[in-house]
Amino acid sequence: MASETEISYGDIAGRAAQFESDDLHGEEMLLNMGPSHPATHGVLRLKLKLDGDVISGCDPVIGYLHRGDEKIAENMTYNQFVPYTDRLDYLAPLANNVAYAIAVERLAGIEVPARCQAIRVICCELARISSHLLGLGVYGMDTGALTTFMYTFTEREKLYTLFEELTGARFTTSYTRIGGLTRDMPDGWMGRVNNFCNQLVPIIDELDKLLTRNRIFVDRTRDVGTITKEDAIAWGLTGANLRASGVELDIRKAQPYSGYENYDFDVPIGSAGDAYDRYLVRMEELRESIRIVQQAISKMPDGLFYNDEAKKIFAPRKDKVLTSMEELIQNFMIVTEGPQIPAGEVYFEAENPKGVLAFFIHSKGGGVPYRLKIRGPSFCSLSILEHICPGHYMSDVPVILGSLDFVMGECDR
Amino acid sequence: MESALVEEITKKFDGATPRESIDHPAVNIPVDLLLSVVEWLRDEKSFDLLMDVTAIDWSEDASPRFTGIYHLASTTKHEYIRLASNCEDDVEPELPTLSKLFPAANWHERETYDMLGIRYKGHPDLRRILMWDDYPYHPLRKEFPLAGIDTDLPAADVAEATGAKVIPAPMMGGPFHAPQTGAMSKREPRAADQSWNEAKPKPSTN
């Protein structure tokens, strides 16, 4: 095509016109990012349509980590499903355990004692700290700041040691049961959590200094992946992603569960809704979580860590099982047939680190849920990608992905 | 649950009935009214956040077989409502799409289509989302076994070269739970899925 038009090489305007007429700018390239790519944070595949360096289309492909959790849940008893909730948001298993346990307890209509609620709040907030530490550290790495990752991973390691003391496992905690917890806190654990929180504050300040006014970080995240208030609501975003767009919705405040109404904390709200705002909101949430944990520790109530009244729901203590026939039978029934939950429908939402994790349970009565639907926040966060990616540069994609802070285990279930 | 909102909906929309619920207000809506009810809730009652779209399969011989379930939330009033709509056809279930009212419905409906086989009328892009494109089954239907079904690999050339297939998972050994009905003496705890056991050997993996 170019050879047919005659132009002199001194003619700049003609050369520009030739470039325009060439197909060079019109041609689109399809680029597959993932399913296995360090910037996609898991097995996510993005089909990107590129016009030069600019994205003109984005089609997220998910399902590489689909394990059929809902099908599994419908084929086992309520307590047997607790370990599977660990694998939803595998960066914050304790928060998932708590959300699931409360959902079933709402269905059964049982209340857990105040001590159990307070321990659960500590669990949820420590899980949030753990998840945000990883999210922010890896986010720094996505934008080229490797140091933050080293800082936050060291802190998470300390948290895992605390989790191990509490639950017996570092990663897959399975800590809750329907109607209570597996065990009480070990001696001195609250003191160690308090110490951890105290030493975390200066480290968050350090992180803040490293990133918040870092020229490279700000330039790479400001006005990138902007989500307006209307879009955030329309696409069903929740959690920090929604609040960064300026919507004041935090389930812990709006519909308090597990005694969240007893704690004094603020909900950080963003204004612009870009990647930088989402970072700021998470950074503030870290500080708020520390506040909640320290309040829960300072006014930890005495009492039982399980509901003693719910005879058909919560398994009796093991020392009783070994000495009393009544308790042995009760234990056998709960282990084999599952906790007996009445018929009904429940939809419980918990404010998890990644957003709102909700369980919809339809029960026909008995030990097995008839239908259990898990609403993972990451699923909704990812659906907005095809809307916000076009118009950005290829190099913005890792920043957008990192700022949405998703986890594929929860997206694919 | 008694609520003024439920009363208002049942008065305003003919055929809508209160639905039993232990937490949020819930309403049964006839399929043909679903879109107008949702639009009314969004515009007049500020239920602006579509939390969840899913469905329940009432088993193969039930009629109506599928019920679509919707959860809407209000970001300003912090209220929730659950809507339920029965699919008229049991064999080829269909519901109207909400993706024109809520972009969030797009992926939720794709997932429900993928898992339960409910088609959403007017959906712009009704593809499978969690399973691969040519997958022949809808795994969350009640008759689909927990272990899965023998299926060809998605890529024919890979299947030909490797001779591999997607085979059912070995379910022997668990998960166990006791049947919830029948005489107690008969309710031995058993594996939830008996795809293979002592009497029926494990399918060969080659």
Coordinates of C-alpha atoms in Angstrom, one line a residue:
Chain A
M1 CA 0.0 0.0 0.0
A2 CA 2.8 2.4 1.0
S3 CA 4.7 1.9 -2.2
E4 CA 1.8 3.0 -4.4
T5 CA 1.7 6.6 -2.9
E6 CA 4.6 8.7 -4.0
I7 CA 6.0 10.9 -1.3
S8 CA 9.2 12.8 -0.9
Y9 CA 11.1 12.1 2.3
G10 CA 11.4 15.8 3.0
D11 CA 7.7 16.1 3.3
I12 CA 6.9 15.6 7.0
A13 CA 3.1 16.2 6.6
G14 CA 3.0 13.6 3.8
R15 CA 4.9 11.1 6.0
A16 CA 2.5 11.6 8.8
A17 CA -0.4 11.1 6.4
Q18 CA 1.2 7.9 5.2
F19 CA 1.4 6.6 8.7
E20 CA -2.2 7.4 9.2
S21 CA -3.2 5.5 6.1
D22 CA -1.0 2.5 7.0
D23 CA -2.7 -0.3 8.9
L24 CA -0.1 0.1 11.6
H25 CA -2.4 1.7 14.1
G26 CA -5.5 -0.1 13.3
E27 CA -4.2 -3.6 13.9
E28 CA -5.2 -5.2 17.2
M29 CA -3.2 -7.9 18.9
L30 CA -4.7 -10.5 21.2
L31 CA -2.5 -11.2 24.3
N32 CA -3.1 -13.9 26.8
M33 CA -2.1 -13.0 30.3
G34 CA -2.1 -16.0 32.5
P35 CA -3.6 -18.4 33.7
S36 CA -0.2 -18.7 35.3
H37 CA 1.4 -15.3 35.6
P38 CA 3.0 -13.7 38.6
A39 CA 0.9 -10.5 38.3
T40 CA -2.4 -12.3 38.1
H41 CA -2.2 -13.5 41.7
G42 CA -3.4 -16.9 41.0
V43 CA -4.9 -18.9 38.1
L44 CA -6.6 -16.1 36.3
R45 CA -6.4 -15.6 32.5
L46 CA -7.0 -12.3 30.9
K47 CA -7.7 -12.2 27.2
L48 CA -6.4 -8.7 26.4
K49 CA -7.0 -6.9 23.1
L50 CA -4.1 -4.5 22.5
D51 CA -3.9 -1.5 20.2
G52 CA -0.2 -0.8 20.5
D53 CA 0.4 -0.5 24.2
V54 CA -3.2 0.5 25.0
I55 CA -5.8 -2.0 26.0
S56 CA -8.9 -1.9 23.9
G57 CA -10.7 -5.0 25.3
C58 CA -10.4 -7.3 28.3
D59 CA -12.1 -10.7 28.8
P60 CA -11.3 -12.3 32.1
V61 CA -11.4 -16.1 32.0
I62 CA -11.9 -17.8 35.4
G63 CA -12.7 -21.3 36.6
Y64 CA -9.2 -22.8 36.7
L65 CA -9.5 -23.3 40.4
H66 CA -13.1 -24.5 40.5
R67 CA -13.5 -27.3 42.9
G68 CA -17.3 -27.5 43.3
D69 CA -17.4 -26.3 46.9
E70 CA -21.1 -25.8 46.8
K71 CA -21.8 -29.3 45.6
I72 CA -19.5 -30.7 48.3
A73 CA -21.3 -28.7 50.9
E74 CA -24.6 -30.1 49.9
N75 CA -23.3 -33.6 50.4
M76 CA -21.8 -33.4 53.9
T77 CA -22.8 -32.3 57.4
Y78 CA -22.5 -28.7 58.5
N79 CA -19.4 -29.2 60.6
Q80 CA -17.7 -31.3 58.0
F81 CA -17.7 -28.3 55.6
V82 CA -15.7 -26.0 58.0
P83 CA -12.3 -27.1 56.6
Y84 CA -13.5 -26.4 53.1
T85 CA -14.2 -22.8 54.1
D86 CA -10.5 -22.4 54.8
R87 CA -9.8 -22.9 51.1
L88 CA -12.1 -20.1 49.9
D89 CA -10.1 -17.1 50.8
Y90 CA -7.0 -18.9 51.6
L91 CA -5.3 -15.7 52.8
A92 CA -7.8 -15.2 55.6
P93 CA -9.1 -18.7 56.6
L94 CA -10.2 -17.6 60.1
A95 CA -12.5 -15.0 58.7
N96 CA -14.2 -17.5 56.5
N97 CA -14.6 -20.0 59.3
V98 CA -16.4 -17.4 61.4
A99 CA -18.6 -16.2 58.5
Y100 CA -19.7 -19.8 57.8
A101 CA -20.3 -20.6 61.5
I102 CA -22.4 -17.5 62.1
A103 CA -24.5 -18.2 58.9
V104 CA -25.4 -21.7 60.2
E105 CA -26.0 -20.4 63.7
R106 CA -28.5 -17.8 62.4
L107 CA -30.3 -20.7 60.6
A108 CA -30.3 -22.7 63.8
G109 CA -31.4 -19.7 65.9
I110 CA -28.7 -20.1 68.5
E111 CA -26.6 -17.4 70.1
V112 CA -23.0 -18.0 71.1
P113 CA -21.7 -16.6 74.5
A114 CA -20.0 -13.2 74.6
R115 CA -16.5 -14.7 75.1
C116 CA -16.9 -16.8 71.9
Q117 CA -18.0 -13.7 70.0
A118 CA -15.1 -11.7 71.2
I119 CA -12.6 -14.4 70.2
R120 CA -14.3 -14.5 66.8
V121 CA -13.9 -10.8 66.4
I122 CA -10.1 -11.1 67.2
C123 CA -9.9 -13.9 64.7
C124 CA -11.6 -11.9 62.0
E125 CA -9.5 -8.8 62.5
L126 CA -6.2 -10.7 62.7
A127 CA -7.3 -12.4 59.5
R128 CA -7.9 -9.0 58.0
I129 CA -4.5 -7.8 59.1
S130 CA -2.9 -10.9 57.6
S131 CA -4.7 -10.5 54.3
H132 CA -4.1 -6.8 54.0
L133 CA -0.4 -7.2 54.8
L134 CA 0.0 -9.7 52.0
G135 CA -2.3 -7.6 49.7
L136 CA -0.3 -4.4 50.3
G137 CA 3.1 -6.1 50.1
V138 CA 2.4 -7.8 46.9
Y139 CA 0.8 -4.6 45.6
G140 CA 4.0 -2.8 46.3
M141 CA 5.8 -5.5 44.4
D142 CA 3.4 -5.1 41.4
T143 CA 4.3 -1.5 41.2
G144 CA 8.1 -2.2 41.6
A145 CA 8.6 -1.7 45.3
L146 CA 10.1 -5.0 46.4
T147 CA 11.0 -4.0 49.9
T148 CA 7.4 -3.7 51.1
F149 CA 6.9 -7.4 50.4
M150 CA 9.8 -8.3 52.7
Y151 CA 8.4 -6.1 55.5
T152 CA 4.9 -7.5 55.3
F153 CA 5.8 -11.1 54.9
T154 CA 7.9 -11.0 58.0
E155 CA 4.9 -9.7 59.9
R156 CA 2.6 -12.3 58.5
E157 CA 5.0 -15.0 59.6
K158 CA 4.6 -13.7 63.2
L159 CA 0.8 -13.8 62.8
Y160 CA 1.0 -17.4 61.6
T161 CA 2.8 -18.4 64.7
L162 CA 0.0 -16.8 66.7
F163 CA -2.6 -18.7 64.6
E164 CA -0.7 -21.9 65.2
E165 CA -0.9 -21.4 69.0
L166 CA -4.6 -20.7 68.8
T167 CA -5.8 -23.3 66.3
G168 CA -3.0 -25.8 65.9
A169 CA -2.4 -25.0 62.2
R170 CA -0.7 -22.1 60.5
F171 CA -2.6 -22.0 57.3
T172 CA -5.8 -24.2 57.3
T173 CA -7.2 -23.2 60.7
S174 CA -10.7 -24.7 60.7
Y175 CA -11.2 -23.0 64.0
T176 CA -14.9 -22.6 64.4
R177 CA -17.7 -25.1 65.0
I178 CA -21.4 -24.6 64.7
G179 CA -22.2 -23.2 68.1
G180 CA -18.8 -22.3 69.2
L181 CA -15.1 -22.8 68.7
T182 CA -12.8 -25.8 68.7
R183 CA -11.0 -24.7 71.8
D184 CA -10.4 -21.7 74.1
M185 CA -7.4 -19.4 73.7
P186 CA -4.1 -20.8 75.2
D187 CA -2.6 -19.2 78.3
G188 CA -0.9 -15.9 77.6
W189 CA -2.1 -15.8 74.0
M190 CA -3.9 -12.5 74.3
G191 CA -0.8 -10.9 75.7
R192 CA 1.2 -12.1 72.7
V193 CA -1.4 -10.8 70.3
N194 CA -1.3 -7.4 72.1
N195 CA 2.5 -7.3 71.8
F196 CA 2.2 -8.2 68.1
C197 CA -0.2 -5.3 67.6
N198 CA 2.0 -2.9 69.4
Q199 CA 5.0 -3.7 67.4
L200 CA 3.0 -3.7 64.1
V201 CA 2.1 0.0 64.5
P202 CA 5.6 1.4 63.7
I203 CA 5.9 -1.1 60.9
I204 CA 2.7 0.2 59.3
D205 CA 4.1 3.7 59.7
E206 CA 7.3 2.6 57.9
L207 CA 5.2 1.1 55.1
D208 CA 3.3 4.3 54.9
K209 CA 6.5 6.2 54.5
L210 CA 7.8 3.8 51.9
L211 CA 4.7 4.0 49.7
T212 CA 2.2 6.7 50.3
R213 CA 4.3 9.6 49.1
N214 CA 6.6 7.6 46.9
R215 CA 6.8 9.3 43.5
I216 CA 6.9 6.1 41.5
F217 CA 4.1 4.5 43.4
V218 CA 1.8 7.5 43.3
D219 CA 2.5 8.0 39.6
R220 CA 1.7 4.4 38.8
T221 CA -1.5 4.2 40.9
R222 CA -3.1 7.7 40.7
D223 CA -6.0 7.8 38.2
V224 CA -5.4 4.1 37.3
G225 CA -8.4 1.8 37.3
T226 CA -10.8 4.5 38.5
I227 CA -14.2 3.1 39.5
T228 CA -16.9 5.7 40.0
K229 CA -19.4 5.4 42.9
E230 CA -22.2 4.4 40.5
D231 CA -20.1 1.8 38.7
A232 CA -18.9 0.3 42.0
I233 CA -22.5 -0.2 43.1
A234 CA -23.7 -1.4 39.8
W235 CA -21.0 -4.1 39.5
G236 CA -21.7 -5.3 43.0
L237 CA -18.3 -4.5 44.5
T238 CA -17.9 -4.8 48.2
G239 CA -15.4 -4.2 50.9
A240 CA -12.4 -1.9 50.5
N241 CA -13.0 -1.7 46.7
L242 CA -16.5 -0.3 47.3
R243 CA -15.5 2.0 50.1
A244 CA -12.5 3.4 48.1
S245 CA -15.1 4.7 45.6
G246 CA -16.8 6.7 48.3
V247 CA -19.7 4.4 49.3
E248 CA -20.1 4.1 53.0
L249 CA -21.1 0.5 53.4
D250 CA -19.4 -1.7 56.0
I251 CA -21.4 -4.7 57.2
R252 CA -19.7 -4.5 60.6
K253 CA -21.4 -1.1 61.1
A254 CA -24.5 -1.6 58.9
Q255 CA -25.6 -4.9 60.3
P256 CA -23.3 -5.7 63.2
Y257 CA -22.6 -9.4 63.9
S258 CA -20.6 -11.2 66.6
G259 CA -20.7 -8.1 68.8
Y260 CA -19.1 -5.7 66.5
E261 CA -21.4 -2.9 67.8
N262 CA -19.4 -3.0 71.1
Y263 CA -16.2 -1.8 69.5
D264 CA -15.2 1.7 68.6
F265 CA -13.7 2.0 65.1
D266 CA -13.9 4.1 62.0
V267 CA -14.6 3.1 58.5
P268 CA -12.1 4.6 56.0
I269 CA -13.8 6.0 52.9
G270 CA -12.0 6.9 49.6
S271 CA -13.0 9.7 47.3
A272 CA -11.5 9.1 43.8
G273 CA -11.9 5.4 43.6
D274 CA -8.6 4.8 41.8
A275 CA -5.9 2.3 42.6
Y276 CA -4.2 4.7 45.0
D277 CA -7.4 5.2 47.0
R278 CA -7.9 1.5 47.3
Y279 CA -4.4 1.3 48.7
L280 CA -5.0 4.1 51.2
V281 CA -8.3 2.5 52.4
R282 CA -6.5 -0.8 53.1
M283 CA -3.7 0.9 54.9
E284 CA -6.2 2.7 57.2
E285 CA -8.1 -0.6 57.7
L286 CA -5.0 -2.1 59.1
R287 CA -4.8 0.5 61.8
E288 CA -8.5 0.2 62.6
S289 CA -8.2 -3.6 62.9
I290 CA -5.5 -3.2 65.4
R291 CA -7.8 -0.9 67.4
I292 CA -10.5 -3.5 67.4
V293 CA -8.2 -6.3 68.4
Q294 CA -6.8 -4.3 71.3
Q295 CA -10.3 -3.3 72.5
A296 CA -11.5 -6.9 72.3
I297 CA -8.5 -8.0 74.3
S298 CA -8.9 -5.3 77.0
K299 CA -12.5 -6.2 77.6
M300 CA -12.5 -10.0 77.0
P301 CA -15.5 -11.4 78.9
D302 CA -15.2 -14.6 80.9
G303 CA -17.4 -17.6 80.3
L304 CA -17.7 -20.4 77.9
F305 CA -16.3 -20.5 74.4
Y306 CA -19.3 -22.6 73.1
N307 CA -23.0 -22.7 73.5
D308 CA -23.7 -25.2 76.2
E309 CA -27.5 -25.0 75.6
A310 CA -27.5 -26.2 72.1
K311 CA -27.5 -30.0 72.8
K312 CA -28.3 -31.1 69.3
I313 CA -25.9 -28.6 67.7
F314 CA -22.6 -28.5 69.6
A315 CA -20.7 -31.6 70.4
P316 CA -20.1 -32.1 74.2
R317 CA -16.7 -31.7 75.8
K318 CA -14.4 -34.6 75.3
D319 CA -13.9 -35.3 79.0
K320 CA -17.7 -35.7 79.4
V321 CA -17.8 -38.0 76.3
L322 CA -15.4 -40.4 77.9
T323 CA -17.3 -40.7 81.2
S324 CA -21.0 -40.2 80.5
M325 CA -23.2 -42.4 78.4
E326 CA -25.6 -39.6 77.6
E327 CA -22.9 -37.4 76.2
L328 CA -21.3 -40.3 74.3
I329 CA -24.6 -40.9 72.4
Q330 CA -25.0 -37.2 71.8
N331 CA -21.4 -36.9 70.5
F332 CA -22.0 -40.0 68.2
M333 CA -25.2 -38.4 66.8
I334 CA -23.6 -35.1 66.1
V335 CA -20.6 -36.7 64.4
T336 CA -22.5 -39.1 62.2
E337 CA -25.7 -37.2 61.4
G338 CA -24.4 -33.7 61.8
P339 CA -25.8 -30.9 63.9
Q340 CA -29.6 -30.9 63.6
I341 CA -30.5 -27.6 61.9
P342 CA -34.1 -26.7 61.5
A343 CA -35.6 -26.0 58.0
G344 CA -35.4 -22.4 56.7
E345 CA -33.5 -20.0 54.5
V346 CA -30.8 -17.7 55.6
Y347 CA -28.5 -15.2 53.9
F348 CA -25.6 -14.1 56.1
E349 CA -23.0 -11.6 55.0
A350 CA -19.7 -11.0 56.7
E351 CA -17.3 -8.2 56.1
N352 CA -14.2 -10.2 55.1
P353 CA -10.8 -8.7 54.1
K354 CA -11.6 -9.0 50.4
G355 CA -15.2 -7.8 50.6
V356 CA -18.5 -9.3 51.6
L357 CA -18.5 -13.0 51.9
A358 CA -22.1 -14.3 52.0
F359 CA -23.6 -17.7 52.6
F360 CA -27.1 -18.4 51.3
I361 CA -28.3 -21.7 52.9
H362 CA -31.6 -23.4 52.2
S363 CA -32.2 -26.1 54.7
K364 CA -34.9 -28.8 54.7
G365 CA -34.0 -29.7 58.3
G366 CA -31.4 -32.2 59.4
G367 CA -27.7 -32.3 59.3
V368 CA -27.0 -31.5 55.6
P369 CA -27.8 -28.2 53.8
Y370 CA -30.1 -28.7 50.8
R371 CA -28.6 -25.7 49.0
L372 CA -25.5 -23.7 50.0
K373 CA -24.5 -20.8 47.8
I374 CA -21.3 -18.9 48.5
R375 CA -21.0 -15.4 47.3
G376 CA -17.4 -14.6 47.0
P377 CA -16.4 -10.9 46.9
S378 CA -13.5 -11.6 44.4
F379 CA -16.0 -13.0 41.9
C380 CA -17.7 -9.6 41.7
S381 CA -14.4 -7.6 41.9
L382 CA -13.1 -9.4 38.8
S383 CA -16.3 -8.9 36.8
I384 CA -15.6 -5.2 36.6
L385 CA -12.2 -5.7 34.9
E386 CA -13.7 -5.7 31.4
H387 CA -15.2 -2.3 32.2
I388 CA -12.2 -0.6 33.7
C389 CA -9.2 -2.0 31.8
P390 CA -9.9 -0.6 28.3
G391 CA -8.0 2.7 27.8
H392 CA -5.2 1.8 30.1
Y393 CA -1.7 0.8 29.2
M394 CA -0.6 -2.8 29.3
S395 CA 1.7 -2.0 32.2
D396 CA -1.3 -0.7 34.3
V397 CA -2.9 -4.2 34.3
P398 CA -0.8 -5.6 37.2
V399 CA -1.5 -2.4 39.1
I400 CA -5.3 -2.7 38.6
L401 CA -5.3 -6.4 39.4
G402 CA -3.3 -5.8 42.6
S403 CA -5.5 -2.9 43.7
L404 CA -8.6 -5.1 43.5
D405 CA -7.1 -7.5 45.9
F406 CA -8.8 -10.7 44.8
V407 CA -8.1 -14.4 45.5
M408 CA -8.9 -17.1 43.0
G409 CA -9.9 -19.7 45.6
E410 CA -12.9 -17.5 46.5
C411 CA -13.7 -16.5 43.0
D412 CA -13.9 -20.0 41.6
R413 CA -15.0 -21.8 44.7
Chain B
M1 CA -40.7 -12.4 58.4
E2 CA -43.4 -9.7 58.5
S3 CA -42.4 -6.5 57.0
A4 CA -44.0 -3.4 55.6
L5 CA -42.0 -3.7 52.4
V6 CA -43.3 -7.2 51.7
E7 CA -46.8 -6.0 52.2
E8 CA -46.3 -3.1 49.8
I9 CA -44.9 -5.4 47.1
T10 CA -47.7 -8.0 47.5
K11 CA -50.3 -5.1 47.3
K12 CA -48.7 -3.4 44.3
F13 CA -47.8 -6.5 42.2
D14 CA -50.6 -9.0 41.6
G15 CA -49.4 -12.5 42.2
A16 CA -46.5 -11.7 44.5
T17 CA -46.7 -13.6 47.8
P18 CA -44.7 -13.4 51.0
R19 CA -42.0 -16.1 51.3
E20 CA -41.0 -17.8 54.5
S21 CA -37.8 -16.4 55.9
I22 CA -36.0 -16.2 59.2
D23 CA -33.8 -13.2 58.5
H24 CA -34.6 -10.7 55.7
P25 CA -37.9 -9.8 54.0
A26 CA -38.6 -12.3 51.2
V27 CA -41.2 -12.4 48.4
N28 CA -42.2 -15.0 45.8
I29 CA -42.6 -13.2 42.4
P30 CA -44.2 -14.7 39.2
V31 CA -41.5 -14.9 36.5
D32 CA -43.2 -12.3 34.2
L33 CA -43.2 -9.7 37.0
L34 CA -39.7 -10.2 38.1
L35 CA -38.1 -7.5 35.9
S36 CA -40.6 -4.8 36.9
V37 CA -40.4 -5.7 40.6
V38 CA -36.6 -5.5 40.5
E39 CA -36.7 -2.2 38.6
W40 CA -39.2 -0.8 41.0
L41 CA -37.1 -1.8 44.0
R42 CA -34.0 -0.3 42.4
D43 CA -35.6 3.0 41.4
E44 CA -38.2 3.6 44.1
K45 CA -36.9 1.8 47.1
S46 CA -33.1 2.4 46.6
F47 CA -32.2 -1.3 46.5
D48 CA -29.2 -0.5 44.3
L49 CA -26.8 -3.3 45.1
L50 CA -27.4 -6.7 43.6
M51 CA -25.6 -9.0 46.0
D52 CA -26.3 -12.4 44.6
V53 CA -28.1 -14.4 41.9
T54 CA -28.6 -18.1 42.3
A55 CA -31.1 -20.9 42.0
I56 CA -32.3 -23.9 43.8
D57 CA -32.9 -27.3 42.1
W58 CA -35.8 -29.1 43.8
S59 CA -34.8 -32.4 42.3
E60 CA -35.6 -34.2 39.0
D61 CA -39.2 -35.1 39.6
A62 CA -40.3 -31.9 41.3
S63 CA -42.4 -29.3 39.5
P64 CA -41.6 -26.4 39.3
R65 CA -38.1 -27.8 39.4
F66 CA -36.0 -24.6 39.6
T67 CA -36.4 -21.5 41.7
G68 CA -34.3 -18.5 41.0
I69 CA -33.2 -16.6 44.1
Y70 CA -32.1 -12.9 44.2
H71 CA -30.7 -10.9 47.0
L72 CA -30.8 -7.1 46.8
A73 CA -29.3 -4.7 49.2
S74 CA -29.5 -1.0 49.8
T75 CA -26.3 0.9 50.3
T76 CA -28.1 3.9 51.9
K77 CA -30.7 2.2 54.0
H78 CA -28.8 -1.0 54.8
E79 CA -31.7 -3.2 54.1
Y80 CA -31.9 -6.5 52.3
I81 CA -34.6 -8.3 50.4
R82 CA -34.8 -11.8 48.9
L83 CA -36.8 -12.5 45.8
A84 CA -37.7 -15.9 44.5
S85 CA -39.1 -16.8 41.1
N86 CA -40.1 -20.3 39.9
C87 CA -39.0 -21.3 36.4
E88 CA -42.1 -22.3 34.4
D89 CA -40.4 -25.0 32.2
D90 CA -38.8 -27.9 34.2
V91 CA -36.8 -29.3 31.3
E92 CA -35.5 -26.1 29.7
P93 CA -35.7 -23.6 32.6
E94 CA -35.6 -19.9 31.7
L95 CA -35.6 -16.7 33.7
P96 CA -35.4 -13.1 32.5
T97 CA -32.0 -11.5 32.7
L98 CA -31.2 -8.7 35.1
S99 CA -28.0 -7.7 33.4
K100 CA -29.7 -4.6 31.8
L101 CA -30.6 -3.3 35.3
F102 CA -27.5 -4.4 37.1
P103 CA -24.2 -5.1 35.2
A104 CA -23.3 -7.3 38.2
A105 CA -25.9 -9.8 37.1
N106 CA -23.9 -10.7 34.1
W107 CA -21.4 -13.0 35.8
H108 CA -23.8 -14.3 38.4
E109 CA -26.2 -15.4 35.7
R110 CA -23.4 -16.9 33.7
E111 CA -22.5 -18.9 36.7
T112 CA -26.1 -20.0 37.5
Y113 CA -26.4 -21.1 33.8
D114 CA -23.1 -23.0 34.0
M115 CA -23.9 -24.8 37.3
L116 CA -27.7 -25.3 37.0
G117 CA -28.5 -24.9 33.4
I118 CA -31.0 -22.1 33.7
R119 CA -31.0 -19.9 30.6
Y120 CA -31.4 -16.2 31.1
K121 CA -33.5 -14.6 28.4
G122 CA -31.9 -11.6 26.8
H123 CA -28.5 -12.1 28.4
P124 CA -25.8 -10.5 26.2
D125 CA -23.1 -13.1 26.7
L126 CA -24.5 -16.4 28.1
R127 CA -21.3 -18.5 28.1
R128 CA -20.0 -21.0 30.6
I129 CA -17.8 -19.4 33.2
L130 CA -16.5 -22.0 35.7
M131 CA -16.5 -25.1 33.5
W132 CA -15.0 -25.2 30.0
D133 CA -17.1 -24.3 27.0
D134 CA -18.0 -27.7 25.7
Y135 CA -18.7 -29.3 29.1
P136 CA -21.9 -31.3 28.7
Y137 CA -23.4 -31.3 32.2
H138 CA -24.6 -28.8 34.8
P139 CA -22.8 -30.0 38.0
L140 CA -25.0 -28.4 40.7
R141 CA -28.1 -30.2 39.5
K142 CA -29.2 -32.7 42.1
E143 CA -28.9 -35.8 39.9
F144 CA -25.3 -35.0 39.0
P145 CA -23.1 -37.3 41.2
L146 CA -20.7 -35.8 43.7
A147 CA -17.8 -37.7 42.1
G148 CA -18.4 -36.3 38.6
I149 CA -19.1 -38.1 35.3
D150 CA -16.6 -39.6 32.8
T151 CA -16.0 -36.8 30.2
D152 CA -13.7 -36.2 27.3
L153 CA -11.0 -33.6 27.7
P154 CA -11.8 -30.1 26.4
A155 CA -9.1 -30.3 23.8
A156 CA -9.6 -33.1 21.3
D157 CA -6.0 -33.1 20.1
V158 CA -4.6 -33.4 23.6
A159 CA -7.1 -36.2 24.3
E160 CA -6.0 -38.1 21.2
A161 CA -2.3 -37.7 22.0
T162 CA -2.5 -38.6 25.7
G163 CA -5.5 -41.0 25.6
A164 CA -6.6 -39.3 28.9
K165 CA -10.2 -38.5 30.0
V166 CA -11.8 -36.7 32.9
I167 CA -12.7 -39.6 35.2
P168 CA -14.9 -39.6 38.3
A169 CA -13.2 -38.9 41.6
P170 CA -12.7 -41.8 44.0
M171 CA -15.3 -41.2 46.7
M172 CA -14.7 -44.4 48.7
G173 CA -14.0 -43.5 52.3
G174 CA -15.9 -40.3 52.6
P175 CA -17.3 -37.8 53.2
F176 CA -19.6 -39.7 55.6
H177 CA -22.9 -38.7 56.9
A178 CA -26.0 -40.6 58.0
P179 CA -29.2 -40.5 55.9
Q180 CA -31.7 -38.0 57.5
T181 CA -34.8 -40.1 56.9
G182 CA -35.9 -43.7 57.7
A183 CA -35.6 -45.9 60.8
M184 CA -32.7 -45.1 63.0
S185 CA -31.5 -48.7 62.9
K186 CA -31.1 -48.4 59.1
R187 CA -29.3 -45.0 59.2
E188 CA -25.7 -46.2 59.1
P189 CA -23.3 -43.4 58.3
R190 CA -22.2 -43.9 54.7
A191 CA -20.1 -42.1 52.1
A192 CA -22.2 -39.4 50.4
D193 CA -21.4 -40.8 47.0
Q194 CA -21.0 -44.5 46.3
S195 CA -19.3 -44.2 42.9
W196 CA -17.1 -47.1 43.9
N197 CA -17.0 -49.3 47.0
E198 CA -16.2 -52.9 47.9
A199 CA -18.9 -54.3 45.7
K200 CA -18.4 -52.0 42.8
P201 CA -14.6 -51.7 42.1
K202 CA -12.9 -48.4 41.3
P203 CA -12.9 -47.6 37.6
S204 CA -9.5 -48.2 36.1
T205 CA -7.5 -45.1 35.5
N206 CA -5.9 -46.1 32.2

